Amino acid sequence: MNGFEPVELTRAYLLLNHGPTVLVSSAHEGEQNVMAAAWAMPLDFDPPKVLVVIDKSTRTRALVEASGEFTLCVPPREQAEAVLFVGSHSASARQDKLQVSGLQLQSASRVGAPLVQGSLACLECRVLPEPHNEQRYDLFIGEVVAAWADPQAFSGNRWHFPSDGRRSVHYVAGGSFFATGPGFVVPGKE
Amino acid sequence: MNGFEPVELTRAYLLLNHGPTVLVSSAHEGEQNVMAAAWAMPLDFDPPKVLVVIDKSTRTRALVEASGEFTLCVPPREQAEAVLFVGSHSASARQDKLQVSGLQLQSASRVGAPLVQGSLACLECRVLPEPHNEQRYDLFIGEVVAAWADPQAFSGNRWHFPSDGRRSVHYVAGGSFFATGPGFVVPGKE
């Protein structure tokens, strides 16, 4: 897997536990798409599950519903402009969205949805169908079937961002983000 | 409201959008409790809703189910030791949990669950009953009925953490956190 090393499935929650903004990728019948989501988080450890909110207005929603699959990738700060772009434009209205974003995709291992190259980490997910949640709340539950990380950013089940450009990000609003800041350990737990 | 100013309900999502770890407070029949949750996020803007995962093994679960209410507070780094403590000990096993944690509580405005003094922000929530989600996934949906922030950390619908000790935190595992790092704005959005 180009640029990524596998992460143990039972540790996949560590990739999202600190609440980073993610890219949601999807594919169906030859069409691929990527959107941004600040509303994604772990739901369970083992088997690992995740939650993500995917609005009905998005093209991603149609692709996820049709394929039953998606990936969540954790973008680095150096991709923040692309994150904002794919989070602000729908492929329904702008068919060159992906090309203009500059994001490069690669094949995943167990789902048809692609991975975003240059991500800090990626989770391959299969939708656990919950029609009431999907219709009423735009809320999707995915079981994580494979997990990957850039070993320079996450290895040995720990994050260790190698540079400011390769730290994860946390979206606020209006094009404004926080970078993930310094790590610290509570006294007695070092 | 001692130490807090109101936040517009339609902007309450901004208090959680960057994915901070939260404290979940609850109360029923004179009993109060506080636990930590890394798995909480916004679900909708207006009316604002939030998601939080509350395990069946926690005392908080019983209090939230009995009262139909909870609060989510965003703790500052200076409370990280207490966050870890209340996230590692159950009030079922340790009845002096709250006292030992050092956290001080105050009354909320619209729910019986308390607010944690010194928080950066707090959301008062009423459970929107979804028994299937609660039983199967330990997943609770809350409608936000009031929102508060320390005006030194959040005002004018923007975060502006006044000091390192008063930044929000993002739990990883094993007593390890990230602080919320520097804010930045994507070019063209300044």
mmCIF file of C-alpha atoms in Angstrom:
data_model
loop_
_atom_site.group_PDB
_atom_site.id
_atom_site.type_symbol
_atom_site.label_atom_id
_atom_site.label_comp_id
_atom_site.label_asym_id
_atom_site.label_seq_id
_atom_site.Cartn_x
_atom_site.Cartn_y
_atom_site.Cartn_z
ATOM 1 C CA MET A 1 0.000 0.000 0.000
ATOM 2 C CA ASN A 2 1.807 3.033 -1.357
ATOM 3 C CA GLY A 3 2.833 5.397 1.479
ATOM 4 C CA PHE A 4 0.862 3.612 4.187
ATOM 5 C CA GLU A 5 1.493 0.850 6.706
ATOM 6 C CA PRO A 6 -1.324 -1.202 8.250
ATOM 7 C CA VAL A 7 -2.770 -0.270 11.648
ATOM 8 C CA GLU A 8 -4.199 -3.024 13.880
ATOM 9 C CA LEU A 9 -7.982 -2.918 13.598
ATOM 10 C CA THR A 10 -8.470 -2.779 17.367
ATOM 11 C CA ARG A 11 -6.299 0.358 17.436
ATOM 12 C CA ALA A 12 -8.005 2.059 14.513
ATOM 13 C CA TYR A 13 -9.966 4.270 16.931
ATOM 14 C CA LEU A 14 -6.687 6.016 17.778
ATOM 15 C CA LEU A 15 -6.661 7.539 14.301
ATOM 16 C CA LEU A 16 -9.847 9.525 15.058
ATOM 17 C CA ASN A 17 -9.902 9.702 18.860
ATOM 18 C CA HIS A 18 -8.463 13.244 18.983
ATOM 19 C CA GLY A 19 -11.274 14.560 16.781
ATOM 20 C CA PRO A 20 -9.538 15.549 13.524
ATOM 21 C CA THR A 21 -11.442 16.712 10.465
ATOM 22 C CA VAL A 22 -11.525 13.964 7.831
ATOM 23 C CA LEU A 23 -11.995 13.465 4.121
ATOM 24 C CA VAL A 24 -14.812 11.074 3.158
ATOM 25 C CA SER A 25 -14.149 9.221 -0.107
ATOM 26 C CA SER A 26 -16.630 7.152 -2.069
ATOM 27 C CA ALA A 27 -17.012 5.419 -5.420
ATOM 28 C CA HIS A 28 -19.734 3.774 -7.482
ATOM 29 C CA GLU A 29 -19.833 2.606 -11.096
ATOM 30 C CA GLY A 30 -16.611 4.352 -12.012
ATOM 31 C CA GLU A 31 -17.445 7.638 -10.296
ATOM 32 C CA GLN A 32 -15.245 8.755 -7.384
ATOM 33 C CA ASN A 33 -15.761 11.622 -4.975
ATOM 34 C CA VAL A 34 -14.207 13.192 -1.880
ATOM 35 C CA MET A 35 -15.860 15.504 0.643
ATOM 36 C CA ALA A 36 -14.764 16.918 3.993
ATOM 37 C CA ALA A 37 -16.404 16.132 7.334
ATOM 38 C CA ALA A 38 -15.753 17.638 10.726
ATOM 39 C CA TRP A 39 -18.528 15.436 12.135
ATOM 40 C CA ALA A 40 -16.892 12.025 12.286
ATOM 41 C CA MET A 41 -15.750 10.012 15.301
ATOM 42 C CA PRO A 42 -15.167 6.504 16.639
ATOM 43 C CA LEU A 43 -18.191 4.558 17.866
ATOM 44 C CA ASP A 44 -16.619 1.297 19.060
ATOM 45 C CA PHE A 45 -13.262 -0.421 19.570
ATOM 46 C CA ASP A 46 -13.702 -4.051 18.500
ATOM 47 C CA PRO A 47 -14.926 -4.591 15.921
ATOM 48 C CA PRO A 48 -14.108 -0.962 15.245
ATOM 49 C CA LYS A 49 -16.935 1.271 14.131
ATOM 50 C CA VAL A 50 -17.134 4.925 13.177
ATOM 51 C CA LEU A 51 -19.828 7.560 12.783
ATOM 52 C CA VAL A 52 -19.967 10.193 10.063
ATOM 53 C CA VAL A 53 -22.644 12.723 9.125
ATOM 54 C CA ILE A 54 -23.232 12.901 5.341
ATOM 55 C CA ASP A 55 -25.815 15.453 4.248
ATOM 56 C CA LYS A 56 -28.504 14.515 1.735
ATOM 57 C CA SER A 57 -27.416 17.358 -0.542
ATOM 58 C CA THR A 58 -23.979 15.852 -1.204
ATOM 59 C CA ARG A 59 -22.951 13.690 -4.158
ATOM 60 C CA THR A 60 -21.027 11.568 -1.636
ATOM 61 C CA ARG A 61 -24.335 10.606 -0.032
ATOM 62 C CA ALA A 62 -25.577 9.037 -3.279
ATOM 63 C CA LEU A 63 -22.315 7.152 -3.808
ATOM 64 C CA VAL A 64 -22.191 5.840 -0.231
ATOM 65 C CA GLU A 65 -25.820 4.742 -0.371
ATOM 66 C CA ALA A 66 -25.274 2.989 -3.705
ATOM 67 C CA SER A 67 -21.994 1.253 -2.763
ATOM 68 C CA GLY A 68 -22.389 0.698 0.981
ATOM 69 C CA GLU A 69 -18.765 1.749 1.463
ATOM 70 C CA PHE A 70 -16.641 4.790 2.257
ATOM 71 C CA THR A 71 -13.204 5.664 3.504
ATOM 72 C CA LEU A 72 -12.227 8.267 6.095
ATOM 73 C CA CYS A 73 -8.776 9.803 5.667
ATOM 74 C CA VAL A 74 -7.067 12.171 8.116
ATOM 75 C CA PRO A 75 -5.585 15.018 6.079
ATOM 76 C CA PRO A 76 -2.434 16.910 7.095
ATOM 77 C CA ARG A 77 -2.331 20.694 7.423
ATOM 78 C CA GLU A 78 -0.576 20.897 4.059
ATOM 79 C CA GLN A 79 -3.853 19.696 2.468
ATOM 80 C CA ALA A 80 -6.068 22.200 4.334
ATOM 81 C CA GLU A 81 -6.804 24.263 1.236
ATOM 82 C CA ALA A 82 -7.938 21.122 -0.618
ATOM 83 C CA VAL A 83 -10.000 20.050 2.414
ATOM 84 C CA LEU A 84 -11.833 23.363 2.372
ATOM 85 C CA PHE A 85 -12.299 23.148 -1.405
ATOM 86 C CA VAL A 86 -13.827 19.663 -1.450
ATOM 87 C CA GLY A 87 -15.910 20.601 1.604
ATOM 88 C CA SER A 88 -17.303 23.707 -0.138
ATOM 89 C CA HIS A 89 -18.102 22.406 -3.641
ATOM 90 C CA SER A 90 -20.420 19.595 -4.656
ATOM 91 C CA ALA A 91 -19.485 17.261 -7.497
ATOM 92 C CA SER A 92 -23.127 17.545 -8.564
ATOM 93 C CA ALA A 93 -22.550 21.179 -9.526
ATOM 94 C CA ARG A 94 -18.858 21.010 -10.385
ATOM 95 C CA GLN A 95 -17.781 17.852 -12.156
ATOM 96 C CA ASP A 96 -14.096 18.883 -12.215
ATOM 97 C CA LYS A 97 -14.114 19.141 -8.425
ATOM 98 C CA LEU A 98 -11.602 16.401 -7.741
ATOM 99 C CA GLN A 99 -9.222 17.486 -10.485
ATOM 100 C CA VAL A 100 -9.260 21.108 -9.296
ATOM 101 C CA SER A 101 -8.767 20.054 -5.674
ATOM 102 C CA GLY A 102 -5.359 18.633 -6.501
ATOM 103 C CA LEU A 103 -6.059 15.582 -4.348
ATOM 104 C CA GLN A 104 -4.644 12.336 -5.748
ATOM 105 C CA LEU A 105 -6.431 9.051 -5.063
ATOM 106 C CA GLN A 106 -5.253 5.477 -4.837
ATOM 107 C CA SER A 107 -7.017 2.155 -4.484
ATOM 108 C CA ALA A 108 -8.026 0.883 -1.071
ATOM 109 C CA SER A 109 -7.569 -2.752 -0.075
ATOM 110 C CA ARG A 110 -11.024 -3.987 0.926
ATOM 111 C CA VAL A 111 -13.506 -1.406 -0.353
ATOM 112 C CA GLY A 112 -14.094 0.245 -3.709
ATOM 113 C CA ALA A 113 -13.913 3.755 -2.247
ATOM 114 C CA PRO A 114 -10.416 5.216 -2.750
ATOM 115 C CA LEU A 115 -7.798 6.507 -0.309
ATOM 116 C CA VAL A 116 -6.405 10.033 -0.532
ATOM 117 C CA GLN A 117 -2.683 10.088 -1.177
ATOM 118 C CA GLY A 118 -0.655 12.035 1.348
ATOM 119 C CA SER A 119 -3.129 11.391 4.169
ATOM 120 C CA LEU A 120 -1.824 10.866 7.684
ATOM 121 C CA ALA A 121 -4.112 7.843 8.075
ATOM 122 C CA CYS A 122 -7.102 6.185 6.414
ATOM 123 C CA LEU A 123 -9.932 3.903 7.539
ATOM 124 C CA GLU A 124 -11.735 1.640 5.050
ATOM 125 C CA CYS A 125 -15.388 1.256 6.091
ATOM 126 C CA ARG A 126 -18.483 -0.709 5.183
ATOM 127 C CA VAL A 127 -21.848 0.841 6.028
ATOM 128 C CA LEU A 128 -23.794 -0.938 8.776
ATOM 129 C CA PRO A 129 -27.266 -0.167 7.475
ATOM 130 C CA GLU A 130 -29.370 1.884 9.887
ATOM 131 C CA PRO A 131 -32.008 3.456 7.630
ATOM 132 C CA HIS A 132 -33.669 5.456 10.405
ATOM 133 C CA ASN A 133 -30.395 7.174 11.387
ATOM 134 C CA GLU A 134 -29.478 7.785 7.762
ATOM 135 C CA GLN A 135 -32.836 9.305 6.816
ATOM 136 C CA ARG A 136 -33.588 11.239 9.958
ATOM 137 C CA TYR A 137 -30.134 12.408 11.044
ATOM 138 C CA ASP A 138 -27.890 11.953 7.932
ATOM 139 C CA LEU A 139 -25.900 9.737 10.287
ATOM 140 C CA PHE A 140 -23.942 6.759 8.936
ATOM 141 C CA ILE A 141 -22.314 3.964 10.905
ATOM 142 C CA GLY A 142 -19.359 2.205 9.309
ATOM 143 C CA GLU A 143 -17.496 -0.893 10.354
ATOM 144 C CA VAL A 144 -13.774 -0.394 9.875
ATOM 145 C CA VAL A 145 -12.447 -3.270 7.747
ATOM 146 C CA ALA A 146 -8.906 -1.970 7.181
ATOM 147 C CA ALA A 147 -6.806 0.861 8.634
ATOM 148 C CA TRP A 148 -3.644 2.543 7.363
ATOM 149 C CA ALA A 149 -1.247 5.235 8.493
ATOM 150 C CA ASP A 150 1.750 7.106 7.181
ATOM 151 C CA PRO A 151 4.405 5.533 9.433
ATOM 152 C CA GLN A 152 6.161 8.905 9.776
ATOM 153 C CA ALA A 153 3.007 10.266 11.464
ATOM 154 C CA PHE A 154 1.619 7.199 13.265
ATOM 155 C CA SER A 155 3.416 3.991 14.176
ATOM 156 C CA GLY A 156 3.584 1.695 17.182
ATOM 157 C CA ASN A 157 -0.008 2.800 17.875
ATOM 158 C CA ARG A 158 1.103 6.376 18.567
ATOM 159 C CA TRP A 159 0.865 9.675 16.733
ATOM 160 C CA HIS A 160 4.157 11.505 16.261
ATOM 161 C CA PHE A 161 3.564 14.209 13.679
ATOM 162 C CA PRO A 162 6.880 14.788 11.883
ATOM 163 C CA SER A 163 6.377 18.482 10.974
ATOM 164 C CA ASP A 164 3.855 21.325 11.247
ATOM 165 C CA GLY A 165 2.685 20.632 7.689
ATOM 166 C CA ARG A 166 2.085 16.985 8.582
ATOM 167 C CA ARG A 167 -0.079 17.562 11.662
ATOM 168 C CA SER A 168 -3.813 16.809 11.605
ATOM 169 C CA VAL A 169 -6.357 19.629 11.556
ATOM 170 C CA HIS A 170 -9.661 20.490 13.226
ATOM 171 C CA TYR A 171 -12.139 22.585 11.244
ATOM 172 C CA VAL A 172 -14.025 25.397 12.944
ATOM 173 C CA ALA A 173 -15.944 27.468 10.359
ATOM 174 C CA GLY A 174 -15.441 30.013 7.574
ATOM 175 C CA GLY A 175 -12.151 28.545 6.315
ATOM 176 C CA SER A 176 -10.685 28.543 9.823
ATOM 177 C CA PHE A 177 -8.970 25.524 11.376
ATOM 178 C CA PHE A 178 -6.926 24.603 14.406
ATOM 179 C CA ALA A 179 -3.858 22.447 13.924
ATOM 180 C CA THR A 180 -3.459 19.586 16.368
ATOM 181 C CA GLY A 181 -1.220 21.060 19.053
ATOM 182 C CA PRO A 182 1.475 19.693 21.345
ATOM 183 C CA GLY A 183 0.993 16.343 23.000
ATOM 184 C CA PHE A 184 1.167 16.033 26.767
ATOM 185 C CA VAL A 185 0.757 13.290 29.338
ATOM 186 C CA VAL A 186 -1.029 13.726 32.652
ATOM 187 C CA PRO A 187 1.334 13.494 35.683
ATOM 188 C CA GLY A 188 1.734 9.934 36.904
ATOM 189 C CA LYS A 189 0.963 8.513 33.438
ATOM 190 C CA GLU A 190 4.297 9.352 31.737
ATOM 191 C CA MET B 1 -24.563 32.371 35.004
ATOM 192 C CA ASN B 2 -21.347 32.455 37.001
ATOM 193 C CA GLY B 3 -18.316 32.613 34.663
ATOM 194 C CA PHE B 4 -20.249 31.956 31.459
ATOM 195 C CA GLU B 5 -21.984 34.043 28.811
ATOM 196 C CA PRO B 6 -24.718 32.645 26.553
ATOM 197 C CA VAL B 7 -23.887 31.332 23.087
ATOM 198 C CA GLU B 8 -26.531 31.546 20.330
ATOM 199 C CA LEU B 9 -28.091 28.109 19.942
ATOM 200 C CA THR B 10 -27.491 28.047 16.181
ATOM 201 C CA ARG B 11 -23.779 28.583 16.866
ATOM 202 C CA ALA B 12 -23.516 25.970 19.597
ATOM 203 C CA TYR B 13 -21.949 23.510 17.130
ATOM 204 C CA LEU B 14 -18.855 25.729 17.087
ATOM 205 C CA LEU B 15 -18.138 24.688 20.664
ATOM 206 C CA LEU B 16 -17.584 21.048 19.573
ATOM 207 C CA ASN B 17 -16.754 21.341 15.870
ATOM 208 C CA HIS B 18 -13.000 21.045 16.412
ATOM 209 C CA GLY B 19 -13.420 17.725 18.205
ATOM 210 C CA PRO B 20 -12.391 18.434 21.797
ATOM 211 C CA THR B 21 -12.733 15.892 24.573
ATOM 212 C CA VAL B 22 -15.686 16.756 26.822
ATOM 213 C CA LEU B 23 -17.008 16.149 30.306
ATOM 214 C CA VAL B 24 -20.498 14.623 30.467
ATOM 215 C CA SER B 25 -22.450 15.665 33.558
ATOM 216 C CA SER B 26 -25.688 14.170 34.794
ATOM 217 C CA ALA B 27 -28.005 14.233 37.791
ATOM 218 C CA HIS B 28 -30.987 12.331 39.138
ATOM 219 C CA GLU B 29 -32.732 12.341 42.515
ATOM 220 C CA GLY B 30 -29.961 14.318 44.197
ATOM 221 C CA GLU B 31 -27.098 12.288 42.743
ATOM 222 C CA GLN B 32 -24.644 14.075 40.424
ATOM 223 C CA ASN B 33 -21.884 12.606 38.299
ATOM 224 C CA VAL B 34 -19.272 13.632 35.746
ATOM 225 C CA MET B 35 -17.469 11.412 33.236
ATOM 226 C CA ALA B 36 -15.134 12.127 30.318
ATOM 227 C CA ALA B 37 -15.927 11.406 26.671
ATOM 228 C CA ALA B 38 -13.698 11.680 23.631
ATOM 229 C CA TRP B 39 -16.573 10.379 21.509
ATOM 230 C CA ALA B 40 -18.882 13.384 21.281
ATOM 231 C CA MET B 41 -19.621 15.629 18.319
ATOM 232 C CA PRO B 42 -22.241 17.872 16.733
ATOM 233 C CA LEU B 43 -25.041 16.216 14.760
ATOM 234 C CA ASP B 44 -27.038 19.198 13.502
ATOM 235 C CA PHE B 45 -27.037 22.993 13.432
ATOM 236 C CA ASP B 46 -30.645 24.106 13.974
ATOM 237 C CA PRO B 47 -32.114 22.974 16.202
ATOM 238 C CA PRO B 48 -28.659 22.001 17.426
ATOM 239 C CA LYS B 49 -28.103 18.370 18.258
ATOM 240 C CA VAL B 50 -25.104 16.439 19.566
ATOM 241 C CA LEU B 51 -23.998 12.828 19.765
ATOM 242 C CA VAL B 52 -22.217 11.216 22.692
ATOM 243 C CA VAL B 53 -21.280 7.605 23.413
ATOM 244 C CA ILE B 54 -22.067 6.578 27.013
ATOM 245 C CA ASP B 55 -21.097 3.016 27.898
ATOM 246 C CA LYS B 56 -23.550 0.776 29.758
ATOM 247 C CA SER B 57 -20.969 0.203 32.506
ATOM 248 C CA THR B 58 -20.954 3.851 33.601
ATOM 249 C CA ARG B 59 -22.973 5.394 36.414
ATOM 250 C CA THR B 60 -23.570 8.336 34.074
ATOM 251 C CA ARG B 61 -25.538 6.017 31.807
ATOM 252 C CA ALA B 62 -28.044 5.258 34.545
ATOM 253 C CA LEU B 63 -28.422 8.935 35.463
ATOM 254 C CA VAL B 64 -28.880 10.046 31.846
ATOM 255 C CA GLU B 65 -31.438 7.313 31.196
ATOM 256 C CA ALA B 66 -33.343 8.204 34.357
ATOM 257 C CA SER B 67 -33.326 11.973 33.853
ATOM 258 C CA GLY B 68 -33.302 12.301 30.054
ATOM 259 C CA GLU B 69 -30.751 15.094 30.352
ATOM 260 C CA PHE B 70 -27.014 15.712 30.323
ATOM 261 C CA THR B 71 -24.539 18.507 29.815
ATOM 262 C CA LEU B 72 -21.354 18.499 27.760
ATOM 263 C CA CYS B 73 -18.589 20.811 28.974
ATOM 264 C CA VAL B 74 -15.319 21.539 27.166
ATOM 265 C CA PRO B 75 -12.530 21.343 29.744
ATOM 266 C CA PRO B 76 -9.340 23.406 29.536
ATOM 267 C CA ARG B 77 -5.883 21.830 29.657
ATOM 268 C CA GLU B 78 -5.558 22.935 33.276
ATOM 269 C CA GLN B 79 -8.308 20.379 34.102
ATOM 270 C CA ALA B 80 -6.698 17.503 32.159
ATOM 271 C CA GLU B 81 -5.751 15.564 35.290
ATOM 272 C CA ALA B 82 -9.336 15.753 36.541
ATOM 273 C CA VAL B 83 -10.624 14.771 33.077
ATOM 274 C CA LEU B 84 -8.478 11.658 33.163
ATOM 275 C CA PHE B 85 -9.549 10.887 36.731
ATOM 276 C CA VAL B 86 -13.297 11.104 36.109
ATOM 277 C CA GLY B 87 -12.806 9.180 32.857
ATOM 278 C CA SER B 88 -10.956 6.358 34.663
ATOM 279 C CA HIS B 89 -13.098 5.838 37.763
ATOM 280 C CA SER B 90 -16.752 4.937 38.016
ATOM 281 C CA ALA B 91 -18.928 6.481 40.698
ATOM 282 C CA SER B 92 -20.440 3.012 41.127
ATOM 283 C CA ALA B 93 -17.136 1.788 42.578
ATOM 284 C CA ARG B 94 -15.864 5.034 44.053
ATOM 285 C CA GLN B 95 -18.516 7.196 45.645
ATOM 286 C CA ASP B 96 -16.071 9.984 46.483
ATOM 287 C CA LYS B 97 -15.151 10.285 42.798
ATOM 288 C CA LEU B 98 -16.395 13.832 42.284
ATOM 289 C CA GLN B 99 -14.921 15.114 45.516
ATOM 290 C CA VAL B 100 -11.494 13.615 44.779
ATOM 291 C CA SER B 101 -11.564 14.930 41.201
ATOM 292 C CA GLY B 102 -11.542 18.491 42.485
ATOM 293 C CA LEU B 103 -14.143 19.506 39.907
ATOM 294 C CA GLN B 104 -16.670 22.036 41.142
ATOM 295 C CA LEU B 105 -20.211 22.019 39.799
ATOM 296 C CA GLN B 106 -22.841 24.704 39.395
ATOM 297 C CA SER B 107 -26.481 24.665 38.336
ATOM 298 C CA ALA B 108 -27.416 24.726 34.677
ATOM 299 C CA SER B 109 -30.277 26.885 33.382
ATOM 300 C CA ARG B 110 -32.651 24.475 31.628
ATOM 301 C CA VAL B 111 -31.654 20.969 32.722
ATOM 302 C CA GLY B 112 -31.034 19.324 36.070
ATOM 303 C CA ALA B 113 -27.574 18.094 35.074
ATOM 304 C CA PRO B 114 -24.891 20.461 36.372
ATOM 305 C CA LEU B 115 -22.190 22.486 34.610
ATOM 306 C CA VAL B 116 -18.506 22.111 35.480
ATOM 307 C CA GLN B 117 -16.976 25.310 36.808
ATOM 308 C CA GLY B 118 -13.935 26.518 34.907
ATOM 309 C CA SER B 119 -15.046 24.935 31.635
ATOM 310 C CA LEU B 120 -14.331 26.726 28.386
ATOM 311 C CA ALA B 121 -17.896 26.091 27.241
ATOM 312 C CA CYS B 122 -20.949 23.994 28.137
ATOM 313 C CA LEU B 123 -23.973 22.648 26.274
ATOM 314 C CA GLU B 124 -27.202 21.789 28.110
ATOM 315 C CA CYS B 125 -28.899 18.835 26.391
ATOM 316 C CA ARG B 126 -32.139 16.878 26.493
ATOM 317 C CA VAL B 127 -32.039 13.306 25.237
ATOM 318 C CA LEU B 128 -33.945 12.682 22.001
ATOM 319 C CA PRO B 129 -34.986 9.104 22.727
ATOM 320 C CA GLU B 130 -33.615 6.593 20.213
ATOM 321 C CA PRO B 131 -33.756 3.291 22.126
ATOM 322 C CA HIS B 132 -32.181 1.246 19.322
ATOM 323 C CA ASN B 133 -29.093 3.480 19.152
ATOM 324 C CA GLU B 134 -28.829 3.607 22.926
ATOM 325 C CA GLN B 135 -29.066 -0.147 23.418
ATOM 326 C CA ARG B 136 -27.098 -1.338 20.423
ATOM 327 C CA TYR B 137 -24.397 1.321 20.139
ATOM 328 C CA ASP B 138 -24.416 3.156 23.509
ATOM 329 C CA LEU B 139 -25.126 6.192 21.345
ATOM 330 C CA PHE B 140 -27.162 9.110 22.678
ATOM 331 C CA ILE B 141 -28.583 12.031 20.738
ATOM 332 C CA GLY B 142 -29.161 15.259 22.625
ATOM 333 C CA GLU B 143 -30.932 18.412 21.599
ATOM 334 C CA VAL B 144 -28.989 21.432 22.809
ATOM 335 C CA VAL B 145 -31.364 23.654 24.793
ATOM 336 C CA ALA B 146 -28.803 26.145 26.141
ATOM 337 C CA ALA B 147 -25.148 26.906 25.423
ATOM 338 C CA TRP B 148 -22.549 28.813 27.434
ATOM 339 C CA ALA B 149 -18.933 29.852 27.072
ATOM 340 C CA ASP B 150 -16.234 31.529 29.103
ATOM 341 C CA PRO B 151 -16.092 34.834 27.205
ATOM 342 C CA GLN B 152 -12.308 34.915 27.582
ATOM 343 C CA ALA B 153 -12.123 31.694 25.489
ATOM 344 C CA PHE B 154 -15.109 32.043 23.141
ATOM 345 C CA SER B 155 -17.014 35.200 22.207
ATOM 346 C CA GLY B 156 -18.430 36.719 19.044
ATOM 347 C CA ASN B 157 -18.869 33.111 17.855
ATOM 348 C CA ARG B 158 -15.087 32.567 17.783
ATOM 349 C CA TRP B 159 -12.603 30.661 19.893
ATOM 350 C CA HIS B 160 -9.666 32.708 21.178
ATOM 351 C CA PHE B 161 -7.989 30.679 23.893
ATOM 352 C CA PRO B 162 -6.393 33.157 26.311
ATOM 353 C CA SER B 163 -3.494 30.949 27.517
ATOM 354 C CA ASP B 164 -2.004 27.476 27.121
ATOM 355 C CA GLY B 165 -3.748 26.340 30.296
ATOM 356 C CA ARG B 166 -7.073 27.551 28.917
ATOM 357 C CA ARG B 167 -6.926 25.720 25.568
ATOM 358 C CA SER B 168 -9.181 22.749 24.854
ATOM 359 C CA VAL B 169 -7.779 19.209 24.763
ATOM 360 C CA HIS B 170 -8.115 16.085 22.618
ATOM 361 C CA TYR B 171 -7.683 12.744 24.359
ATOM 362 C CA VAL B 172 -5.686 9.984 22.660
ATOM 363 C CA ALA B 173 -5.139 7.062 25.072
ATOM 364 C CA GLY B 174 -3.164 6.068 28.162
ATOM 365 C CA GLY B 175 -3.280 9.482 29.840
ATOM 366 C CA SER B 176 -2.032 11.189 26.683
ATOM 367 C CA PHE B 177 -3.688 14.238 25.130
ATOM 368 C CA PHE B 178 -3.091 16.809 22.439
ATOM 369 C CA ALA B 179 -3.775 20.432 23.228
ATOM 370 C CA THR B 180 -5.714 22.349 20.593
ATOM 371 C CA GLY B 181 -2.968 23.961 18.533
ATOM 372 C CA PRO B 182 -2.609 27.233 16.637
ATOM 373 C CA GLY B 183 -5.488 28.481 14.547
ATOM 374 C CA PHE B 184 -4.991 29.221 10.870
ATOM 375 C CA VAL B 185 -7.145 30.370 7.972
ATOM 376 C CA VAL B 186 -6.916 28.959 4.464
ATOM 377 C CA PRO B 187 -5.564 31.514 1.913
ATOM 378 C CA GLY B 188 -8.325 33.615 0.388
ATOM 379 C CA LYS B 189 -10.528 33.180 3.483
ATOM 380 C CA GLU B 190 -8.652 35.550 5.834
#
